[in-house]
Amino acid sequence: MFSRLEFFITETFVSMRRHPAMAFAATICIAASLFVAGIVGLIVLNVNYATDTTLNRVRFNVYFQPEISRHEAWVAYKRILDMARVEEAQFIPKEKSPFWLKYQQNHPDTKNLLNRNPLPDSVVVKARDLEDIKALKLAMLEWGEVRSVRDTPDLIQKLINVSEAVKQSGIIIGIILIALSLVIIHHTIELTLYARRREMFIMGLVGATPATIALPFLLEGIIYGLFGAGVALGILVPLYRFAAQKIAANFGFALLTKGPEMTHGLIAVLIAGVALGFIGSVVSVCKYLRTPKSRLTNA
Amino acid sequence: MNACSLQPATLQPCNLQPHQPLPRVGTAPDVGIFRAMFHLGGELGYNRAVSEQPVIELQQVSVVYPNGIQALQEADLRVNKGEFVFLVGPSGEGKSTILKLLYREVKATTGHVLVEGHDVGRLAAVGVARLRRRLGVVFQDFRLLDYKTVRENLTFAMQVLNTPPQIIRRRVNELLEQVGLLDRRHDFPQQLSGGEQQRLCIARALINHPPILLADEPTGNLDPETSVDIFRLLEAINLKGTTVIVATHDHAMVDRMLRRVVYMCGGRIVGDHPAGSYYQPDECPCDDAAPAARGASAEW
C-alpha cells in the first residue's frame, strides 16, 4: 500500500519536474482564474458587509399617546419586548428624548418657556429581520397606547434591494466565472495531456490499468490547483490589504479585512483551486484514456 | 558495443558470423552444426518438446481498418505453449496486425483471438491491462516513455505489477547489464542510438518474465552483429519455456534458426512451415497478385 502510494507520488512529481512548461501553464491558468474570481468575491463580500452593517443599524421609533401614564407606557414597552420579531427595544422616557435634549441644549433661553415637554415616551425598536419592520409597525399601530411609528422606509427598502442585487449578481458572476475557469482549465490540462497522450498510450501497452495511468495525472491536477490557488492568494491578499489601507485613508471607509468571512474566503479559494485542478484533470484524462476509435475495428 | 553483449549469462561467447552461408535445403541441418552456431549448451531449440496446449489461437480472424484497408483475411493460427514462431512476409501483409491483435491494440473485425484461453476481443479495460502484463512486447517503433530515463522505463513496467522495490532494483540492474545499458541507465531514450533503444525495448519486454513474448521486427534497426545477439537472446528465453512470436524480414536469421515459420501474404496466412524445415518464400501464391493489404503499413 505504502509503496503504491509512494509510486503514485513519485510519478506525479517526476512528471511535473520533467514537464515544467506544462506545469507552469496549468498553474498560471488556475491562478489567473482564481485571481479574477477572488476579486469578484471580495467585491461581493465587501458590498454585503457594508449593506449588512448599515442595515444592522436600522431602528424605528414607537411613540406612545401623550395622555397615557408612564406605567402604561412601560407595560406597552414590555409587550414590545415580548414580540417574537423584535430583537431588541429600548424605552426612552420623554425627558430623555434626544429631540428634547437637543432642543434644550440649542435653546437655553427658551428653557423656561417650554419647560413642559410636549414629547411622548417612546421606544426604539430593532427588528430581527428588516422585512419584519412593516408587519411590526402595522401590529403596533393597532394598539391604543401607540400614537405613531416612524422609520425611513425608502432607505431601508433601497438597502434591501441593493443587498439582494449584490448577492444575486455575485452568485451569477460566480457561476459564470467558475464555468469559464473550468473551460479554460480543462483546455489547458487537455493541451498538456494531448502532448502526453503517447505516454499514456504506452503506459497502457506495458500493462498499466486505467487507474494506474490516471492517478498521477489527477494528483498533478490537484497540485496545480493548489499551487494556482497559492499564487492567486499570494497576489490577491497583499493587493487587497494595500487597497484597504488606501481606501480607509482616502475615503474613510473600512473594508472587511478580518473575520470568519475572510477566513472562509481564503479556504474557499484553496478548495476551488483543488477542485478546478481535479475536475479539469478528470475530464481530460478520461478523454485520453479511451482507446482511440480509429485504432479499433469492431465486429 | 560488443557484438556479444546481449547474450544471457548462460550462453557462451558468441562466434557466429552474421552472414554465415547456410545450405538452403528442406531438412534440418546436422545437430552439430546448429549447436556450433548458437552454442545453446546441449539443447537444440527446434527439437525441444513443445506443449500441445495452445496459448494463442486465431480463429477466422479478419481485420478491416476504418480507412477500408483489409489487413488480415480469415486468418487461422494456433501457437502452442513454448513454441518459437516466425511471422514472415513482405511489408504490409498483416504480420504486425497479428501481433497487435494479440495485445489488443487493434480488435478483430470478425473472428476470435484467444490468448491463454481468453477471448481478447471481449476483454474490458482492466482485462486488457492484465493481458498485457502477461505479454512482453518488442515494438517496431520501440514505444519508450520519452520523459523517463532508461532505468525508469524498466522500473515502470515492474511498478505497474506492484512489484516490491527491492526486487525491481535487482531485476532492473540485472537486465540492464544483460543488454549492455547499465552505464546509460540515467539517460533518456532520445539520448540513445536506435540500437540502444531497441535493446531497451527488448529489456522492457522481458522484465516481468512474460510467458509470451511478441517481437515486431526486433532487429529492424540493428547491425547484423547485434541482430544475431538479439535472436540468441530470444532463443534463450524460448528455451526457458516462453512462447515467442517474432515478425521479421530477416530471412537469413529465420533460415538459421530453423523454427516454425508462418508466411503471410495479402493479409492471409499462406504457409506454415514446422520447426526444423526451411520455408520457401518463392512459393508464395500472392506474388503475382496485388495484395489488398499492401499499404496497410505498420504505422497503424
Short mmCIF file of N, CA, C and O in Angstrom, two decimals, chain A residues 173-252:
data_model
loop_
_atom_site.label_atom_id
_atom_site.label_comp_id
_atom_site.label_asym_id
_atom_site.label_seq_id
_atom_site.Cartn_x
_atom_site.Cartn_y
_atom_site.Cartn_z
N ILE A 173 -22.36 36.00 -11.26
CA ILE A 173 -20.98 36.23 -11.74
C ILE A 173 -20.10 35.06 -11.31
O ILE A 173 -19.26 34.57 -12.07
N GLY A 174 -20.30 34.60 -10.07
CA GLY A 174 -19.51 33.47 -9.56
C GLY A 174 -19.70 32.23 -10.40
O GLY A 174 -18.72 31.58 -10.79
N ILE A 175 -20.96 31.94 -10.76
CA ILE A 175 -21.23 30.74 -11.58
C ILE A 175 -20.59 30.89 -12.96
O ILE A 175 -19.95 29.97 -13.46
N ILE A 176 -20.74 32.09 -13.54
CA ILE A 176 -20.15 32.32 -14.87
C ILE A 176 -18.63 32.15 -14.80
O ILE A 176 -18.01 31.50 -15.65
N LEU A 177 -18.03 32.74 -13.75
CA LEU A 177 -16.57 32.65 -13.61
C LEU A 177 -16.11 31.22 -13.44
O LEU A 177 -15.12 30.80 -14.02
N ILE A 178 -16.83 30.48 -12.59
CA ILE A 178 -16.44 29.08 -12.36
C ILE A 178 -16.56 28.30 -13.66
O ILE A 178 -15.66 27.52 -14.01
N ALA A 179 -17.64 28.54 -14.42
CA ALA A 179 -17.82 27.84 -15.69
C ALA A 179 -16.68 28.19 -16.66
O ALA A 179 -16.08 27.31 -17.28
N LEU A 180 -16.37 29.50 -16.74
CA LEU A 180 -15.29 29.94 -17.63
C LEU A 180 -13.96 29.33 -17.20
O LEU A 180 -13.18 28.85 -18.03
N SER A 181 -13.73 29.35 -15.88
CA SER A 181 -12.47 28.80 -15.35
C SER A 181 -12.36 27.33 -15.72
O SER A 181 -11.30 26.86 -16.12
N LEU A 182 -13.48 26.62 -15.54
CA LEU A 182 -13.45 25.18 -15.85
C LEU A 182 -13.11 24.94 -17.31
O LEU A 182 -12.32 24.06 -17.63
N VAL A 183 -13.72 25.76 -18.18
CA VAL A 183 -13.45 25.59 -19.62
C VAL A 183 -11.97 25.85 -19.91
O VAL A 183 -11.29 25.06 -20.57
N ILE A 184 -11.47 26.97 -19.35
CA ILE A 184 -10.07 27.33 -19.61
C ILE A 184 -9.13 26.26 -19.04
O ILE A 184 -8.20 25.80 -19.71
N ILE A 185 -9.40 25.87 -17.79
CA ILE A 185 -8.52 24.89 -17.14
C ILE A 185 -8.60 23.53 -17.85
O ILE A 185 -7.59 22.88 -18.09
N HIS A 186 -9.81 23.17 -18.24
CA HIS A 186 -9.98 21.90 -18.97
C HIS A 186 -9.15 21.92 -20.24
O HIS A 186 -8.43 20.96 -20.55
N HIS A 187 -9.22 23.05 -20.97
CA HIS A 187 -8.47 23.11 -22.23
C HIS A 187 -6.97 23.12 -21.98
O HIS A 187 -6.21 22.50 -22.72
N THR A 188 -6.56 23.84 -20.93
CA THR A 188 -5.12 23.89 -20.63
C THR A 188 -4.61 22.50 -20.29
O THR A 188 -3.59 22.04 -20.83
N ILE A 189 -5.33 21.82 -19.39
CA ILE A 189 -4.87 20.49 -18.98
C ILE A 189 -5.00 19.51 -20.15
O ILE A 189 -4.13 18.66 -20.34
N GLU A 190 -6.04 19.70 -20.95
CA GLU A 190 -6.19 18.82 -22.10
C GLU A 190 -5.02 19.00 -23.07
O GLU A 190 -4.51 18.02 -23.63
N LEU A 191 -4.62 20.26 -23.24
CA LEU A 191 -3.47 20.50 -24.12
C LEU A 191 -2.20 19.86 -23.57
O LEU A 191 -1.42 19.27 -24.31
N THR A 192 -2.02 19.99 -22.24
CA THR A 192 -0.82 19.39 -21.65
C THR A 192 -0.89 17.87 -21.79
O THR A 192 0.12 17.22 -22.04
N LEU A 193 -2.08 17.31 -21.63
CA LEU A 193 -2.21 15.86 -21.74
C LEU A 193 -2.14 15.40 -23.20
O LEU A 193 -1.67 14.31 -23.48
N TYR A 194 -2.61 16.29 -24.11
CA TYR A 194 -2.54 15.93 -25.53
C TYR A 194 -1.08 15.67 -25.90
O TYR A 194 -0.78 14.71 -26.61
N ALA A 195 -0.21 16.53 -25.36
CA ALA A 195 1.21 16.35 -25.64
C ALA A 195 1.73 15.05 -25.02
O ALA A 195 2.75 14.52 -25.44
N ARG A 196 1.01 14.56 -24.02
CA ARG A 196 1.48 13.37 -23.33
C ARG A 196 0.60 12.16 -23.59
O ARG A 196 0.69 11.17 -22.88
N ARG A 197 -0.26 12.25 -24.61
CA ARG A 197 -1.17 11.11 -24.86
C ARG A 197 -0.40 9.88 -25.27
O ARG A 197 -0.81 8.75 -24.99
N ARG A 198 0.75 10.08 -25.95
CA ARG A 198 1.57 8.94 -26.35
C ARG A 198 2.07 8.19 -25.11
O ARG A 198 2.06 6.97 -25.07
N GLU A 199 2.50 8.98 -24.11
CA GLU A 199 2.96 8.36 -22.86
C GLU A 199 1.85 7.50 -22.26
O GLU A 199 2.08 6.38 -21.83
N MET A 200 0.64 8.08 -22.24
CA MET A 200 -0.48 7.36 -21.63
C MET A 200 -0.76 6.08 -22.40
O MET A 200 -1.04 5.04 -21.82
N PHE A 201 -0.67 6.18 -23.72
CA PHE A 201 -0.90 5.03 -24.58
C PHE A 201 0.15 3.94 -24.31
O PHE A 201 -0.18 2.75 -24.15
N ILE A 202 1.41 4.37 -24.20
CA ILE A 202 2.49 3.40 -23.96
C ILE A 202 2.35 2.77 -22.58
O ILE A 202 2.55 1.57 -22.40
N MET A 203 1.97 3.58 -21.60
CA MET A 203 1.76 3.04 -20.25
C MET A 203 0.72 1.92 -20.31
O MET A 203 0.87 0.88 -19.68
N GLY A 204 -0.31 2.14 -21.09
CA GLY A 204 -1.34 1.12 -21.26
C GLY A 204 -0.77 -0.13 -21.92
O GLY A 204 -1.12 -1.25 -21.56
N LEU A 205 0.12 0.07 -22.88
CA LEU A 205 0.68 -1.08 -23.59
C LEU A 205 1.57 -1.96 -22.71
O LEU A 205 1.73 -3.14 -22.97
N VAL A 206 2.17 -1.36 -21.69
CA VAL A 206 3.01 -2.19 -20.81
C VAL A 206 2.22 -2.74 -19.62
O VAL A 206 2.79 -3.29 -18.69
N GLY A 207 0.90 -2.59 -19.66
CA GLY A 207 0.07 -3.27 -18.67
C GLY A 207 -0.46 -2.41 -17.54
O GLY A 207 -1.02 -2.94 -16.59
N ALA A 208 -0.30 -1.10 -17.67
CA ALA A 208 -0.84 -0.24 -16.61
C ALA A 208 -2.36 -0.15 -16.77
O ALA A 208 -2.85 0.00 -17.88
N THR A 209 -3.07 -0.28 -15.67
CA THR A 209 -4.53 -0.16 -15.72
C THR A 209 -4.89 1.32 -15.91
O THR A 209 -4.07 2.20 -15.61
N PRO A 210 -6.10 1.58 -16.35
CA PRO A 210 -6.51 3.00 -16.49
C PRO A 210 -6.31 3.79 -15.19
O PRO A 210 -5.89 4.94 -15.22
N ALA A 211 -6.59 3.14 -14.05
CA ALA A 211 -6.43 3.85 -12.77
C ALA A 211 -4.97 4.18 -12.52
O ALA A 211 -4.63 5.28 -12.05
N THR A 212 -4.07 3.25 -12.82
CA THR A 212 -2.64 3.49 -12.60
C THR A 212 -2.15 4.64 -13.47
O THR A 212 -1.32 5.44 -13.05
N ILE A 213 -2.69 4.70 -14.69
CA ILE A 213 -2.28 5.80 -15.59
C ILE A 213 -2.87 7.11 -15.09
O ILE A 213 -2.19 8.13 -15.05
N ALA A 214 -4.13 7.05 -14.68
CA ALA A 214 -4.86 8.29 -14.39
C ALA A 214 -4.42 8.95 -13.08
O ALA A 214 -4.33 10.17 -13.00
N LEU A 215 -4.15 8.13 -12.06
CA LEU A 215 -3.92 8.71 -10.72
C LEU A 215 -2.83 9.77 -10.67
O LEU A 215 -3.04 10.84 -10.10
N PRO A 216 -1.64 9.50 -11.25
CA PRO A 216 -0.62 10.57 -11.20
C PRO A 216 -1.07 11.85 -11.90
O PRO A 216 -0.77 12.95 -11.44
N PHE A 217 -1.84 11.70 -12.99
CA PHE A 217 -2.33 12.89 -13.69
C PHE A 217 -3.35 13.65 -12.83
O PHE A 217 -3.35 14.88 -12.81
N LEU A 218 -4.17 12.90 -12.12
CA LEU A 218 -5.15 13.56 -11.24
C LEU A 218 -4.44 14.26 -10.09
O LEU A 218 -4.79 15.38 -9.72
N LEU A 219 -3.43 13.59 -9.54
CA LEU A 219 -2.65 14.22 -8.46
C LEU A 219 -1.98 15.48 -8.97
O LEU A 219 -1.94 16.51 -8.28
N GLU A 220 -1.47 15.40 -10.21
CA GLU A 220 -0.86 16.58 -10.82
C GLU A 220 -1.87 17.73 -10.89
O GLU A 220 -1.55 18.87 -10.55
N GLY A 221 -3.08 17.40 -11.33
CA GLY A 221 -4.13 18.42 -11.44
C GLY A 221 -4.40 19.07 -10.09
O GLY A 221 -4.52 20.29 -9.99
N ILE A 222 -4.46 18.23 -9.04
CA ILE A 222 -4.73 18.76 -7.70
C ILE A 222 -3.59 19.67 -7.25
O ILE A 222 -3.81 20.75 -6.70
N ILE A 223 -2.36 19.24 -7.54
CA ILE A 223 -1.21 20.06 -7.12
C ILE A 223 -1.17 21.38 -7.90
O ILE A 223 -0.92 22.44 -7.33
N TYR A 224 -1.46 21.30 -9.21
CA TYR A 224 -1.52 22.55 -9.99
C TYR A 224 -2.58 23.47 -9.40
O TYR A 224 -2.41 24.68 -9.32
N GLY A 225 -3.70 22.87 -9.01
CA GLY A 225 -4.79 23.65 -8.41
C GLY A 225 -4.36 24.33 -7.12
O GLY A 225 -4.62 25.51 -6.90
N LEU A 226 -3.64 23.56 -6.28
CA LEU A 226 -3.16 24.12 -5.00
C LEU A 226 -2.14 25.22 -5.25
O LEU A 226 -2.21 26.29 -4.64
N PHE A 227 -1.20 24.95 -6.16
CA PHE A 227 -0.19 25.97 -6.49
C PHE A 227 -0.86 27.20 -7.07
O PHE A 227 -0.53 28.34 -6.72
N GLY A 228 -1.82 26.97 -7.97
CA GLY A 228 -2.54 28.08 -8.60
C GLY A 228 -3.25 28.92 -7.56
O GLY A 228 -3.19 30.15 -7.59
N ALA A 229 -3.92 28.23 -6.62
CA ALA A 229 -4.63 28.95 -5.56
C ALA A 229 -3.63 29.72 -4.70
O ALA A 229 -3.88 30.87 -4.31
N GLY A 230 -2.48 29.09 -4.44
CA GLY A 230 -1.43 29.76 -3.65
C GLY A 230 -0.94 31.02 -4.34
O GLY A 230 -0.79 32.08 -3.71
N VAL A 231 -0.70 30.92 -5.65
CA VAL A 231 -0.22 32.08 -6.41
C VAL A 231 -1.29 33.18 -6.40
O VAL A 231 -0.99 34.35 -6.16
N ALA A 232 -2.56 32.76 -6.63
CA ALA A 232 -3.65 33.74 -6.67
C ALA A 232 -3.76 34.46 -5.32
O ALA A 232 -3.86 35.69 -5.26
N LEU A 233 -3.70 33.68 -4.24
CA LEU A 233 -3.80 34.30 -2.90
C LEU A 233 -2.57 35.15 -2.60
O LEU A 233 -2.68 36.21 -1.98
N GLY A 234 -1.43 34.67 -3.06
CA GLY A 234 -0.17 35.40 -2.83
C GLY A 234 -0.19 36.78 -3.46
O GLY A 234 0.47 37.71 -2.98
N ILE A 235 -0.92 36.94 -4.55
CA ILE A 235 -1.04 38.25 -5.20
C ILE A 235 -2.23 39.02 -4.62
O ILE A 235 -2.14 40.20 -4.32
N LEU A 236 -3.33 38.29 -4.45
CA LEU A 236 -4.59 38.91 -4.07
C LEU A 236 -4.55 39.52 -2.65
O LEU A 236 -4.99 40.65 -2.43
N VAL A 237 -4.01 38.76 -1.71
CA VAL A 237 -4.06 39.19 -0.30
C VAL A 237 -3.27 40.49 -0.08
O VAL A 237 -3.82 41.45 0.46
N PRO A 238 -1.98 40.56 -0.49
CA PRO A 238 -1.27 41.83 -0.29
C PRO A 238 -1.90 42.98 -1.05
O PRO A 238 -1.96 44.11 -0.54
N LEU A 239 -2.40 42.68 -2.27
CA LEU A 239 -3.02 43.73 -3.08
C LEU A 239 -4.28 44.26 -2.38
O LEU A 239 -4.51 45.48 -2.33
N TYR A 240 -5.04 43.38 -1.81
CA TYR A 240 -6.29 43.76 -1.13
C TYR A 240 -5.98 44.58 0.12
O TYR A 240 -6.65 45.58 0.41
N ARG A 241 -4.96 44.12 0.86
CA ARG A 241 -4.58 44.87 2.08
C ARG A 241 -4.15 46.29 1.74
O ARG A 241 -4.52 47.25 2.40
N PHE A 242 -3.37 46.37 0.65
CA PHE A 242 -2.90 47.68 0.20
C PHE A 242 -4.10 48.56 -0.19
O PHE A 242 -4.19 49.72 0.22
N ALA A 243 -5.03 47.98 -0.94
CA ALA A 243 -6.21 48.72 -1.37
C ALA A 243 -7.05 49.14 -0.16
O ALA A 243 -7.56 50.27 -0.11
N ALA A 244 -7.18 48.24 0.81
CA ALA A 244 -7.98 48.54 2.02
C ALA A 244 -7.40 49.72 2.78
O ALA A 244 -8.12 50.61 3.23
N GLN A 245 -6.05 49.72 2.86
CA GLN A 245 -5.38 50.84 3.56
C GLN A 245 -5.64 52.15 2.83
O GLN A 245 -5.95 53.18 3.43
N LYS A 246 -5.48 52.11 1.50
CA LYS A 246 -5.64 53.32 0.70
C LYS A 246 -7.08 53.84 0.78
O LYS A 246 -7.30 55.04 0.92
N ILE A 247 -8.03 52.93 0.72
CA ILE A 247 -9.45 53.34 0.75
C ILE A 247 -9.79 53.91 2.13
O ILE A 247 -10.46 54.94 2.24
N ALA A 248 -9.26 53.25 3.16
CA ALA A 248 -9.52 53.75 4.53
C ALA A 248 -8.92 55.14 4.71
O ALA A 248 -9.54 56.02 5.32
N ALA A 249 -7.70 55.34 4.17
CA ALA A 249 -7.02 56.63 4.35
C ALA A 249 -7.69 57.73 3.54
O ALA A 249 -7.83 58.86 4.01
N ASN A 250 -8.13 57.39 2.30
CA ASN A 250 -8.65 58.42 1.41
C ASN A 250 -10.15 58.63 1.51
O ASN A 250 -10.64 59.72 1.28
N PHE A 251 -10.89 57.57 1.78
CA PHE A 251 -12.35 57.70 1.77
C PHE A 251 -12.98 57.44 3.14
O PHE A 251 -14.19 57.55 3.28
N GLY A 252 -12.19 57.03 4.09
CA GLY A 252 -12.69 56.79 5.44
C GLY A 252 -13.63 55.60 5.51
O GLY A 252 -14.44 55.47 6.42
#
